[in-house]
Amino acid sequence: QEGMPQTLSSTSMFTPCGFSPHLHTSKEGEQGGLIFQDGNLTSASLDALIQHLIPTTDYYPEKAYIFTFLLSSRLFIEPHELLSQVCHKCIEQQRLDDPVLDKARIRKFGPKILQLLTEWTETFPYDFQEERMIGHLKDMIHRIAPCDEAYWKKMNQLLQALNQKLATLSHGQEGIVKISTAVSDKLVAFKTKPPSIQREILSVCSDPYTLAQQLTHVELERLSHIGPEEFVQAFVHKDPLDGTKTCFSEQKKTSNLEAYVKWFNRLCYLVATEICMPAKKKQRAQVIEFFIDVARECFNIGNFNSLMAIISGMNMSPVSRLKKTWSKVKTAKFFILEHQMDPTGNFYNYRTALRGAAHRSLTAHSNREKIVIPFFSLLIKDIYFLNEGCANRLPNGHVNFEKFLELAKQVGEFITWKQVECPFEQDPNIIHYLHTAPIFTEDGLYLASYESESPENQTEKDRWKSLRSTILGKT
């Protein structure tokens, strides 16, 4: 393989079908400490896997391997330590410490190590927030640069692209309107006052189609910040072969993942708040029907996360107990949606719909058809069970690579989805409302619900009484 491979974007790590887990080899059995079965790499020692990552003058690892190993290796070794070892081995193997460098040889090796570093910085940019990482990277390029002027330019491009990516990511994190979890249960008191005090969703956006599109904006914006490694770092345990410390001794680097789960919870509570808020039954029914239409539109777009949040909000007890309100709602559409997100058979219906959306995404001609936003907590749960369900290491101490291919397949698909550009026009007003409109706590929701439709039994009456005194200060 001569010169730089053509594609440098991280999407090219995945074949058109999303991801290719097959790392082929000519023969079965063992090869350089790597164990193969049916042509697939199944296990190896950590050292052999690191060696397999390292390019030489005539070898470059497969994209699928690079992604899988960089994703999963952090369960065994910190990224800076891994990069340090890679650089060290390259220096030895290519004799980069020799007083006189073999220029012809290094010109064959140079483009390959640059390509590896490029893929690493593009797919796992957060790894390079560490000074040590940048240090190793620069050191490596300084060693090969005397052999070819172009390597300096390449390094500057790489660092520029990386800085830009990290700046965008951190700017994006600050730019996301801080979700207000601050909750105003006192809003219940507004039921008896002029409605102008509390803006409600329908005054901000009365078109379900538009709201579904704005929700999709928020989802894609938040997804774009989640690094693939966060899925693995969420489950870092102690590595049994290194009893002293977990791999990431500092805090688990999963802040974007957690922020995204918070957004889901906020949306559930926002939906419930909007439904319980209006004083009149007719208005509450209208809000329910509006959200049913929004949810249906989310389903059509392929935005399953907002869809699930809306359904969850409608299924919260303070909302579902409003029998008189629900009697005014045309519920047929709601039951169809609920059926789609029904948890039976391990969410069989949803998984079928997700596969359909994923398939549509692959053959899409427009960004509009490419959108796949999975029901996120289920994705995390799947990855969690995959992680809990099989050991990271085999009894002989080998890394269980088969497991990590499956992990990389799930995370790889997610990366493809999160890179879709949102095709809809953004409405800052609606997006601001979604992030900042006041929402009730669970107690506030129950109180609002009882104020709307009186308690039906003694338990509810007692709860209502105690909520009135704690929240409204009334006896």
CSV table of C-alpha atoms in Angstrom, one decimal:
chain,number,residue,atom,x,y,z
A,1,GLN,CA,0.0,0.0,0.0
A,2,GLU,CA,1.8,3.1,-1.2
A,3,GLY,CA,1.4,6.7,0.0
A,4,MET,CA,-1.6,7.9,2.0
A,5,PRO,CA,-4.9,6.0,1.8
A,6,GLN,CA,-7.4,8.2,0.0
A,7,THR,CA,-10.1,8.6,2.6
A,8,LEU,CA,-9.3,10.3,5.9
A,9,SER,CA,-12.7,10.9,7.3
A,10,SER,CA,-13.6,8.9,10.3
A,11,THR,CA,-16.8,7.7,8.6
A,12,SER,CA,-14.7,5.7,6.3
A,13,MET,CA,-13.9,3.4,9.2
A,14,PHE,CA,-17.3,1.8,8.6
A,15,THR,CA,-18.1,0.0,5.4
A,16,PRO,CA,-21.4,1.1,3.7
A,17,CYS,CA,-23.3,-1.5,5.7
A,18,GLY,CA,-22.3,0.3,8.9
A,19,PHE,CA,-19.4,-1.7,10.1
A,20,SER,CA,-17.3,-4.6,9.0
A,21,PRO,CA,-16.4,-6.8,11.9
A,22,HIS,CA,-14.5,-9.4,9.8
A,23,LEU,CA,-10.8,-9.0,10.1
A,24,HIS,CA,-9.7,-11.6,7.6
A,25,THR,CA,-6.5,-13.5,7.6
A,26,SER,CA,-5.2,-16.1,5.2
A,27,LYS,CA,-5.1,-18.9,7.6
A,28,GLU,CA,-6.7,-20.2,10.7
A,29,GLY,CA,-5.2,-20.7,14.1
A,30,GLU,CA,-2.5,-18.5,15.6
A,31,GLN,CA,-0.5,-15.8,13.9
A,32,GLY,CA,1.9,-13.6,15.8
A,33,GLY,CA,0.1,-14.3,19.1
A,34,LEU,CA,-3.3,-13.6,17.5
A,35,ILE,CA,-6.0,-16.3,17.6
A,36,PHE,CA,-8.3,-16.6,14.6
A,37,GLN,CA,-11.4,-18.6,14.1
A,38,ASP,CA,-13.3,-18.7,10.7
A,39,GLY,CA,-11.0,-15.9,9.5
A,40,ASN,CA,-12.0,-13.6,12.4
A,41,LEU,CA,-9.7,-12.5,15.2
A,42,THR,CA,-11.1,-13.8,18.4
A,43,SER,CA,-8.5,-13.3,21.1
A,44,ALA,CA,-4.9,-12.3,21.8
A,45,SER,CA,-2.6,-11.0,24.4
A,46,LEU,CA,-2.7,-7.3,24.9
A,47,ASP,CA,0.9,-7.0,23.6
A,48,ALA,CA,0.0,-8.9,20.4
A,49,LEU,CA,-3.0,-6.6,19.9
A,50,ILE,CA,-0.8,-3.5,20.3
A,51,GLN,CA,1.7,-4.9,17.9
A,52,HIS,CA,-1.1,-5.6,15.4
A,53,LEU,CA,-2.0,-1.9,15.5
A,54,ILE,CA,1.4,-0.7,14.5
A,55,PRO,CA,2.0,0.0,10.8
A,56,THR,CA,5.2,-1.0,9.1
A,57,THR,CA,6.7,-0.2,5.7
A,58,ASP,CA,4.4,-2.8,4.1
A,59,TYR,CA,1.6,-3.3,6.6
A,60,TYR,CA,-1.3,-1.1,7.7
A,61,PRO,CA,-4.0,-2.4,10.1
A,62,GLU,CA,-7.6,-2.6,8.8
A,63,LYS,CA,-9.9,0.2,9.7
A,64,ALA,CA,-12.3,-2.0,11.6
A,65,TYR,CA,-9.4,-3.3,13.7
A,66,ILE,CA,-8.1,0.2,14.5
A,67,PHE,CA,-11.6,1.4,15.6
A,68,THR,CA,-12.3,-1.8,17.7
A,69,PHE,CA,-8.9,-1.8,19.4
A,70,LEU,CA,-8.8,2.0,20.1
A,71,LEU,CA,-12.3,1.7,21.5
A,72,SER,CA,-11.8,-1.3,23.8
A,73,SER,CA,-8.1,-1.0,24.7
A,74,ARG,CA,-9.0,1.7,27.3
A,75,LEU,CA,-10.4,-1.1,29.5
A,76,PHE,CA,-6.9,-2.4,29.9
A,77,ILE,CA,-4.5,0.5,29.3
A,78,GLU,CA,-4.9,4.3,29.3
A,79,PRO,CA,-4.8,6.0,25.9
A,80,HIS,CA,-1.6,8.0,26.7
A,81,GLU,CA,0.1,4.8,27.8
A,82,LEU,CA,-1.0,3.0,24.6
A,83,LEU,CA,0.2,5.8,22.4
A,84,SER,CA,3.5,5.9,24.3
A,85,GLN,CA,3.9,2.1,23.6
A,86,VAL,CA,3.0,2.5,19.9
A,87,CYS,CA,5.6,5.3,19.5
A,88,HIS,CA,8.2,3.4,21.4
A,89,LYS,CA,7.7,0.2,19.2
A,90,CYS,CA,7.8,2.3,16.0
A,91,ILE,CA,11.1,3.9,17.1
A,92,GLU,CA,12.6,0.5,17.7
A,93,GLN,CA,11.2,-1.2,14.6
A,94,GLN,CA,12.0,1.6,12.2
A,95,ARG,CA,15.3,2.4,14.0
A,96,LEU,CA,14.3,6.1,14.4
A,97,ASP,CA,17.0,6.5,17.0
A,98,ASP,CA,19.8,5.8,14.6
A,99,PRO,CA,22.2,8.7,14.0
A,100,VAL,CA,21.6,8.3,10.2
A,101,LEU,CA,18.0,7.5,9.2
A,102,ASP,CA,17.2,5.2,6.4
A,103,LYS,CA,15.2,7.7,4.4
A,104,ALA,CA,13.9,5.4,1.7
A,105,ARG,CA,12.5,3.1,4.4
A,106,ILE,CA,11.0,5.9,6.4
A,107,ARG,CA,9.3,7.4,3.4
A,108,LYS,CA,7.4,4.1,3.1
A,109,PHE,CA,6.6,4.0,6.8
A,110,GLY,CA,5.8,7.7,7.3
A,111,PRO,CA,2.5,8.0,5.5
A,112,LYS,CA,1.2,5.0,7.4
A,113,ILE,CA,2.0,6.2,10.9
A,114,LEU,CA,0.6,9.6,10.0
A,115,GLN,CA,-2.6,7.9,8.8
A,116,LEU,CA,-2.9,6.0,12.0
A,117,LEU,CA,-2.5,9.2,14.1
A,118,THR,CA,-5.0,10.9,11.9
A,119,GLU,CA,-7.6,8.2,12.4
A,120,TRP,CA,-7.0,8.3,16.1
A,121,THR,CA,-7.4,12.0,16.4
A,122,GLU,CA,-10.5,12.1,14.2
A,123,THR,CA,-12.4,9.3,15.9
A,124,PHE,CA,-11.3,9.8,19.5
A,125,PRO,CA,-10.5,13.5,19.7
A,126,TYR,CA,-11.2,13.6,23.5
A,127,ASP,CA,-8.2,11.4,24.1
A,128,PHE,CA,-6.0,14.3,22.9
A,129,GLN,CA,-7.3,16.7,25.5
A,130,GLU,CA,-4.3,15.4,27.4
A,131,GLU,CA,-1.0,17.1,26.9
A,132,ARG,CA,0.9,13.8,27.1
A,133,MET,CA,-1.0,12.6,24.0
A,134,ILE,CA,0.0,15.6,22.0
A,135,GLY,CA,3.5,15.2,23.2
A,136,HIS,CA,3.8,11.7,21.9
A,137,LEU,CA,2.2,12.6,18.6
A,138,LYS,CA,4.6,15.6,18.0
A,139,ASP,CA,7.6,13.5,19.1
A,140,MET,CA,6.8,10.8,16.6
A,141,ILE,CA,6.4,13.2,13.7
A,142,HIS,CA,9.6,15.2,14.6
A,143,ARG,CA,11.5,11.9,14.2
A,144,ILE,CA,10.3,11.2,10.7
A,145,ALA,CA,10.0,14.8,9.5
A,146,PRO,CA,13.7,15.1,8.5
A,147,CYS,CA,13.0,12.5,5.8
A,148,ASP,CA,10.3,14.4,4.1
A,149,GLU,CA,9.2,18.1,4.3
A,150,ALA,CA,5.6,17.1,3.7
A,151,TYR,CA,5.4,15.5,7.1
A,152,TRP,CA,5.7,18.9,8.9
A,153,LYS,CA,2.7,20.2,6.8
A,154,LYS,CA,0.8,17.0,7.6
A,155,MET,CA,1.4,17.4,11.3
A,156,ASN,CA,0.2,21.0,11.3
A,157,GLN,CA,-2.9,20.0,9.4
A,158,LEU,CA,-3.5,17.2,11.8
A,159,LEU,CA,-3.1,19.4,14.9
A,160,GLN,CA,-5.2,22.2,13.4
A,161,ALA,CA,-8.0,19.8,12.6
A,162,LEU,CA,-7.8,18.4,16.1
A,163,ASN,CA,-7.8,21.8,17.8
A,164,GLN,CA,-10.8,22.8,15.7
A,165,LYS,CA,-12.6,19.6,16.6
A,166,LEU,CA,-11.9,20.0,20.3
A,167,ALA,CA,-12.8,23.7,20.2
A,168,THR,CA,-16.1,22.9,18.5
A,169,LEU,CA,-16.9,20.1,21.0
A,170,SER,CA,-16.1,22.3,24.1
A,171,HIS,CA,-17.8,25.3,22.6
A,172,GLY,CA,-20.8,23.1,21.8
A,173,GLN,CA,-20.9,21.9,25.3
A,174,GLU,CA,-21.0,25.5,26.6
A,175,GLY,CA,-23.4,26.5,23.9
A,176,ILE,CA,-26.0,24.0,24.8
A,177,VAL,CA,-28.5,25.9,26.8
A,178,LYS,CA,-27.9,24.8,30.3
A,179,ILE,CA,-30.8,22.5,31.0
A,180,SER,CA,-32.8,24.0,33.8
A,181,THR,CA,-33.5,21.2,36.3
A,182,ALA,CA,-34.5,24.0,38.7
A,183,VAL,CA,-38.2,23.3,39.1
A,184,SER,CA,-41.0,25.6,40.1
A,185,ASP,CA,-43.6,23.6,41.9
A,186,LYS,CA,-45.1,27.0,42.9
A,187,LEU,CA,-46.5,27.1,39.4
A,188,VAL,CA,-49.5,25.2,40.7
A,189,ALA,CA,-50.7,28.4,42.2
A,190,PHE,CA,-50.9,29.9,38.8
A,191,LYS,CA,-53.9,27.8,37.9
A,192,THR,CA,-56.1,30.3,39.5
A,193,LYS,CA,-54.3,33.3,38.1
A,194,PRO,CA,-54.2,34.8,34.6
A,195,PRO,CA,-52.4,32.3,32.3
A,196,SER,CA,-50.0,35.0,30.9
A,197,ILE,CA,-47.5,34.3,33.8
A,198,GLN,CA,-46.6,30.9,32.5
A,199,ARG,CA,-46.0,30.5,28.8
A,200,GLU,CA,-47.1,27.1,27.6
A,201,ILE,CA,-45.9,25.0,24.7
A,202,LEU,CA,-48.8,25.7,22.4
A,203,SER,CA,-48.1,29.5,22.6
A,204,VAL,CA,-44.5,28.9,21.6
A,205,CYS,CA,-45.2,26.2,18.9
A,206,SER,CA,-48.6,25.0,17.9
A,207,ASP,CA,-47.5,22.9,14.9
A,208,PRO,CA,-46.6,19.3,15.9
A,209,TYR,CA,-44.5,18.9,12.7
A,210,THR,CA,-42.3,21.9,13.7
A,211,LEU,CA,-41.9,20.8,17.3
A,212,ALA,CA,-40.8,17.3,16.2
A,213,GLN,CA,-38.2,18.9,13.9
A,214,GLN,CA,-36.9,21.1,16.7
A,215,LEU,CA,-36.7,18.2,19.1
A,216,THR,CA,-34.7,16.4,16.4
A,217,HIS,CA,-32.3,19.4,16.3
A,218,VAL,CA,-31.8,19.2,20.1
A,219,GLU,CA,-31.2,15.4,19.9
A,220,LEU,CA,-28.6,15.6,17.1
A,221,GLU,CA,-26.8,18.5,18.7
A,222,ARG,CA,-26.5,16.7,22.0
A,223,LEU,CA,-25.5,13.4,20.3
A,224,SER,CA,-22.8,15.1,18.3
A,225,HIS,CA,-20.8,15.7,21.5
A,226,ILE,CA,-20.8,12.1,22.7
A,227,GLY,CA,-17.4,10.4,22.1
A,228,PRO,CA,-17.6,6.7,21.2
A,229,GLU,CA,-15.2,6.0,24.1
A,230,GLU,CA,-17.8,7.2,26.6
A,231,PHE,CA,-19.8,4.0,26.1
A,232,VAL,CA,-16.8,2.0,27.2
A,233,GLN,CA,-15.7,4.4,30.0
A,234,ALA,CA,-19.1,4.2,31.5
A,235,PHE,CA,-18.3,0.6,32.4
A,236,VAL,CA,-14.7,0.7,33.4
A,237,HIS,CA,-14.1,-1.9,36.1
A,238,LYS,CA,-10.9,-3.0,37.7
A,239,ASP,CA,-8.8,-5.0,35.2
A,240,PRO,CA,-8.3,-8.4,36.9
A,241,LEU,CA,-4.7,-8.5,35.7
A,242,ASP,CA,-3.9,-5.2,37.4
A,243,GLY,CA,-5.5,-5.3,40.8
A,244,THR,CA,-4.1,-1.9,41.9
A,245,LYS,CA,-6.3,0.6,40.0
A,246,THR,CA,-9.1,0.9,37.5
A,247,CYS,CA,-7.9,2.0,34.2
A,248,PHE,CA,-9.3,5.5,34.5
A,249,SER,CA,-8.3,6.5,37.9
A,250,GLU,CA,-9.6,10.0,37.3
A,251,GLN,CA,-13.4,10.6,36.9
A,252,LYS,CA,-15.0,8.5,34.3
A,253,LYS,CA,-15.1,10.6,31.2
A,254,THR,CA,-18.8,10.3,30.4
A,255,SER,CA,-20.1,13.8,30.9
A,256,ASN,CA,-21.8,14.1,27.5
A,257,LEU,CA,-23.4,10.8,27.8
A,258,GLU,CA,-24.9,11.8,31.2
A,259,ALA,CA,-26.0,15.2,29.9
A,260,TYR,CA,-27.9,13.4,27.2
A,261,VAL,CA,-29.7,11.2,29.6
A,262,LYS,CA,-30.6,14.3,31.6
A,263,TRP,CA,-32.1,15.8,28.5
A,264,PHE,CA,-34.3,12.7,28.0
A,265,ASN,CA,-35.6,13.0,31.6
A,266,ARG,CA,-36.2,16.7,31.2
A,267,LEU,CA,-38.3,16.1,28.1
A,268,CYS,CA,-40.5,13.5,30.0
A,269,TYR,CA,-41.2,15.9,32.8
A,270,LEU,CA,-41.8,18.8,30.4
A,271,VAL,CA,-44.5,16.8,28.6
A,272,ALA,CA,-46.1,15.8,31.9
A,273,THR,CA,-45.9,19.4,33.2
A,274,GLU,CA,-47.5,20.9,30.0
A,275,ILE,CA,-50.4,18.4,30.3
A,276,CYS,CA,-51.1,18.9,34.0
A,277,MET,CA,-50.7,22.6,33.9
A,278,PRO,CA,-53.9,23.9,32.2
A,279,ALA,CA,-56.9,24.6,34.5
A,280,LYS,CA,-59.5,23.4,32.0
A,281,LYS,CA,-60.1,19.8,31.0
A,282,LYS,CA,-60.6,20.7,27.3
A,283,GLN,CA,-57.2,22.4,27.2
A,284,ARG,CA,-55.4,19.5,28.8
A,285,ALA,CA,-56.9,17.1,26.3
A,286,GLN,CA,-55.8,19.5,23.5
A,287,VAL,CA,-52.2,19.4,24.9
A,288,ILE,CA,-52.3,15.6,25.0
A,289,GLU,CA,-53.5,15.4,21.4
A,290,PHE,CA,-50.8,17.8,20.4
A,291,PHE,CA,-48.1,15.7,21.9
A,292,ILE,CA,-49.5,12.5,20.4
A,293,ASP,CA,-49.1,14.2,17.0
A,294,VAL,CA,-45.6,15.4,17.9
A,295,ALA,CA,-44.6,11.9,18.9
A,296,ARG,CA,-46.0,10.4,15.7
A,297,GLU,CA,-44.0,12.9,13.7
A,298,CYS,CA,-40.8,12.0,15.7
A,299,PHE,CA,-41.5,8.3,14.8
A,300,ASN,CA,-41.7,9.3,11.1
A,301,ILE,CA,-38.5,11.3,11.2
A,302,GLY,CA,-36.6,8.4,13.0
A,303,ASN,CA,-36.2,10.3,16.2
A,304,PHE,CA,-37.0,7.4,18.6
A,305,ASN,CA,-35.4,9.1,21.7
A,306,SER,CA,-37.8,12.1,21.7
A,307,LEU,CA,-40.7,9.7,20.9
A,308,MET,CA,-39.9,7.5,23.9
A,309,ALA,CA,-39.6,10.6,26.2
A,310,ILE,CA,-43.0,11.9,25.1
A,311,ILE,CA,-44.7,8.5,25.6
A,312,SER,CA,-42.9,8.1,29.0
A,313,GLY,CA,-44.2,11.6,30.0
A,314,MET,CA,-47.7,10.7,29.1
A,315,ASN,CA,-47.5,7.5,31.0
A,316,MET,CA,-46.4,9.1,34.3
A,317,SER,CA,-49.1,8.4,36.9
A,318,PRO,CA,-50.0,12.1,37.5
A,319,VAL,CA,-50.9,12.2,33.8
A,320,SER,CA,-52.4,8.8,33.3
A,321,ARG,CA,-54.7,9.3,36.3
A,322,LEU,CA,-56.5,12.2,34.6
A,323,LYS,CA,-59.4,10.0,33.5
A,324,LYS,CA,-61.8,12.8,32.6
A,325,THR,CA,-59.2,14.5,30.5
A,326,TRP,CA,-58.3,11.3,28.7
A,327,SER,CA,-62.0,10.6,28.0
A,328,LYS,CA,-61.9,13.7,25.7
A,329,VAL,CA,-58.8,12.5,23.8
A,330,LYS,CA,-58.9,10.5,20.5
A,331,THR,CA,-56.6,7.8,21.9
A,332,ALA,CA,-56.3,5.4,18.9
A,333,LYS,CA,-53.2,7.2,17.6
A,334,PHE,CA,-51.7,7.1,21.1
A,335,PHE,CA,-52.2,3.3,21.4
A,336,ILE,CA,-50.4,2.8,18.0
A,337,LEU,CA,-47.4,4.7,19.2
A,338,GLU,CA,-47.4,2.9,22.6
A,339,HIS,CA,-47.5,-0.4,20.8
A,340,GLN,CA,-44.4,0.6,18.8
A,341,MET,CA,-42.5,1.3,22.0
A,342,ASP,CA,-43.9,-1.6,23.9
A,343,PRO,CA,-41.1,-3.2,26.1
A,344,THR,CA,-42.4,-6.8,25.6
A,345,GLY,CA,-40.1,-9.2,23.8
A,346,ASN,CA,-37.1,-7.0,24.8
A,347,PHE,CA,-38.7,-4.1,22.8
A,348,TYR,CA,-39.3,-6.2,19.8
A,349,ASN,CA,-41.5,-3.7,17.9
A,350,TYR,CA,-39.1,-0.8,18.5
A,351,ARG,CA,-36.1,-2.9,17.4
A,352,THR,CA,-37.9,-3.8,14.2
A,353,ALA,CA,-38.7,-0.1,13.6
A,354,LEU,CA,-35.1,0.9,14.4
A,355,ARG,CA,-33.7,-1.7,11.9
A,356,GLY,CA,-36.1,-0.3,9.3
A,357,ALA,CA,-34.9,3.3,10.0
A,358,ALA,CA,-31.3,2.1,9.9
A,359,HIS,CA,-31.9,0.4,6.6
A,360,ARG,CA,-33.5,3.6,5.2
A,361,SER,CA,-30.6,5.6,6.4
A,362,LEU,CA,-28.1,3.5,4.4
A,363,THR,CA,-30.0,3.9,1.1
A,364,ALA,CA,-30.9,7.5,1.8
A,365,HIS,CA,-30.5,10.2,-0.8
A,366,SER,CA,-31.1,13.1,1.6
A,367,ASN,CA,-30.1,14.0,5.1
A,368,ARG,CA,-33.9,13.9,5.9
A,369,GLU,CA,-33.9,10.1,5.3
A,370,LYS,CA,-30.6,9.5,7.1
A,371,ILE,CA,-31.9,10.4,10.6
A,372,VAL,CA,-31.7,7.6,13.1
A,373,ILE,CA,-31.9,8.7,16.7
A,374,PRO,CA,-32.0,5.5,18.9
A,375,PHE,CA,-33.9,5.2,22.2
A,376,PHE,CA,-30.7,6.0,24.1
A,377,SER,CA,-31.2,4.4,27.5
A,378,LEU,CA,-31.9,1.1,25.7
A,379,LEU,CA,-28.7,1.4,23.6
A,380,ILE,CA,-26.7,2.0,26.8
A,381,LYS,CA,-28.5,-1.0,28.4
A,382,ASP,CA,-27.6,-3.2,25.5
A,383,ILE,CA,-24.0,-2.2,25.7
A,384,TYR,CA,-24.1,-2.7,29.5
A,385,PHE,CA,-25.4,-6.2,29.1
A,386,LEU,CA,-23.0,-7.0,26.4
A,387,ASN,CA,-20.2,-5.8,28.8
A,388,GLU,CA,-21.6,-7.6,31.8
A,389,GLY,CA,-22.4,-10.7,29.9
A,390,CYS,CA,-18.9,-11.7,28.8
A,391,ALA,CA,-15.5,-11.4,30.3
A,392,ASN,CA,-13.0,-8.9,29.0
A,393,ARG,CA,-10.3,-11.5,29.4
A,394,LEU,CA,-10.3,-15.2,28.8
A,395,PRO,CA,-9.0,-17.6,31.5
A,396,ASN,CA,-5.5,-17.6,29.8
A,397,GLY,CA,-5.3,-13.8,30.2
A,398,HIS,CA,-6.0,-13.1,26.6
A,399,VAL,CA,-8.2,-10.2,25.6
A,400,ASN,CA,-11.6,-11.4,24.5
A,401,PHE,CA,-11.5,-9.7,21.1
A,402,GLU,CA,-14.7,-11.3,19.9
A,403,LYS,CA,-16.6,-9.4,22.6
A,404,PHE,CA,-15.0,-6.1,21.5
A,405,LEU,CA,-15.9,-6.7,17.8
A,406,GLU,CA,-19.6,-6.9,18.9
A,407,LEU,CA,-19.1,-3.7,21.1
A,408,ALA,CA,-17.5,-1.9,18.2
A,409,LYS,CA,-20.3,-2.9,15.9
A,410,GLN,CA,-22.9,-1.3,18.2
A,411,VAL,CA,-20.9,1.8,18.9
A,412,GLY,CA,-19.8,2.1,15.3
A,413,GLU,CA,-23.4,2.2,14.1
A,414,PHE,CA,-24.2,4.8,16.6
A,415,ILE,CA,-21.3,7.0,15.4
A,416,THR,CA,-22.6,6.8,11.8
A,417,TRP,CA,-26.0,8.0,13.1
A,418,LYS,CA,-24.6,10.8,15.2
A,419,GLN,CA,-22.8,12.3,12.2
A,420,VAL,CA,-26.0,13.2,10.3
A,421,GLU,CA,-26.4,16.9,9.8
A,422,CYS,CA,-29.8,18.1,10.9
A,423,PRO,CA,-31.7,19.0,7.7
A,424,PHE,CA,-34.4,21.2,9.5
A,425,GLU,CA,-34.3,24.9,9.9
A,426,GLN,CA,-33.5,25.8,13.5
A,427,ASP,CA,-35.9,27.9,15.6
A,428,PRO,CA,-33.9,29.3,18.5
A,429,ASN,CA,-37.1,30.4,20.3
A,430,ILE,CA,-38.6,26.9,20.5
A,431,ILE,CA,-35.2,25.3,21.3
A,432,HIS,CA,-34.7,27.8,24.2
A,433,TYR,CA,-38.2,27.0,25.5
A,434,LEU,CA,-37.5,23.2,25.4
A,435,HIS,CA,-34.4,23.7,27.5
A,436,THR,CA,-35.6,26.4,30.0
A,437,ALA,CA,-39.4,26.1,30.4
A,438,PRO,CA,-40.1,25.5,34.1
A,439,ILE,CA,-41.0,21.9,34.9
A,440,PHE,CA,-42.5,20.3,38.0
A,441,THR,CA,-40.8,17.7,40.2
A,442,GLU,CA,-42.8,14.5,40.7
A,443,ASP,CA,-44.5,16.1,43.8
A,444,GLY,CA,-45.4,19.2,41.8
A,445,LEU,CA,-46.9,17.0,39.1
A,446,TYR,CA,-49.0,15.1,41.6
A,447,LEU,CA,-50.2,18.3,43.1
A,448,ALA,CA,-51.1,19.8,39.7
A,449,SER,CA,-52.8,16.6,38.8
A,450,TYR,CA,-55.0,16.6,42.0
A,451,GLU,CA,-55.8,20.3,41.5
A,452,SER,CA,-57.0,19.4,38.0
A,453,GLU,CA,-59.0,16.2,38.9
A,454,SER,CA,-59.7,15.6,42.5
A,455,PRO,CA,-58.3,12.6,44.3
A,456,GLU,CA,-60.3,9.4,43.9
A,457,ASN,CA,-59.4,7.5,47.1
A,458,GLN,CA,-58.1,8.0,50.6
A,459,THR,CA,-54.4,7.5,49.7
A,460,GLU,CA,-54.7,10.2,47.0
A,461,LYS,CA,-56.6,12.5,49.4
A,462,ASP,CA,-53.9,12.2,52.0
A,463,ARG,CA,-51.1,12.8,49.5
A,464,TRP,CA,-52.9,15.8,48.1
A,465,LYS,CA,-53.3,17.3,51.6
A,466,SER,CA,-49.6,16.9,52.5
A,467,LEU,CA,-48.5,18.3,49.1
A,468,ARG,CA,-50.8,21.3,49.5
A,469,SER,CA,-49.2,22.1,52.8
A,470,THR,CA,-45.5,21.5,51.8
A,471,ILE,CA,-45.7,23.2,48.3
A,472,LEU,CA,-48.4,25.8,48.7
A,473,GLY,CA,-48.2,26.3,52.4
A,474,LYS,CA,-51.9,25.7,52.6
A,475,THR,CA,-53.7,23.6,55.2
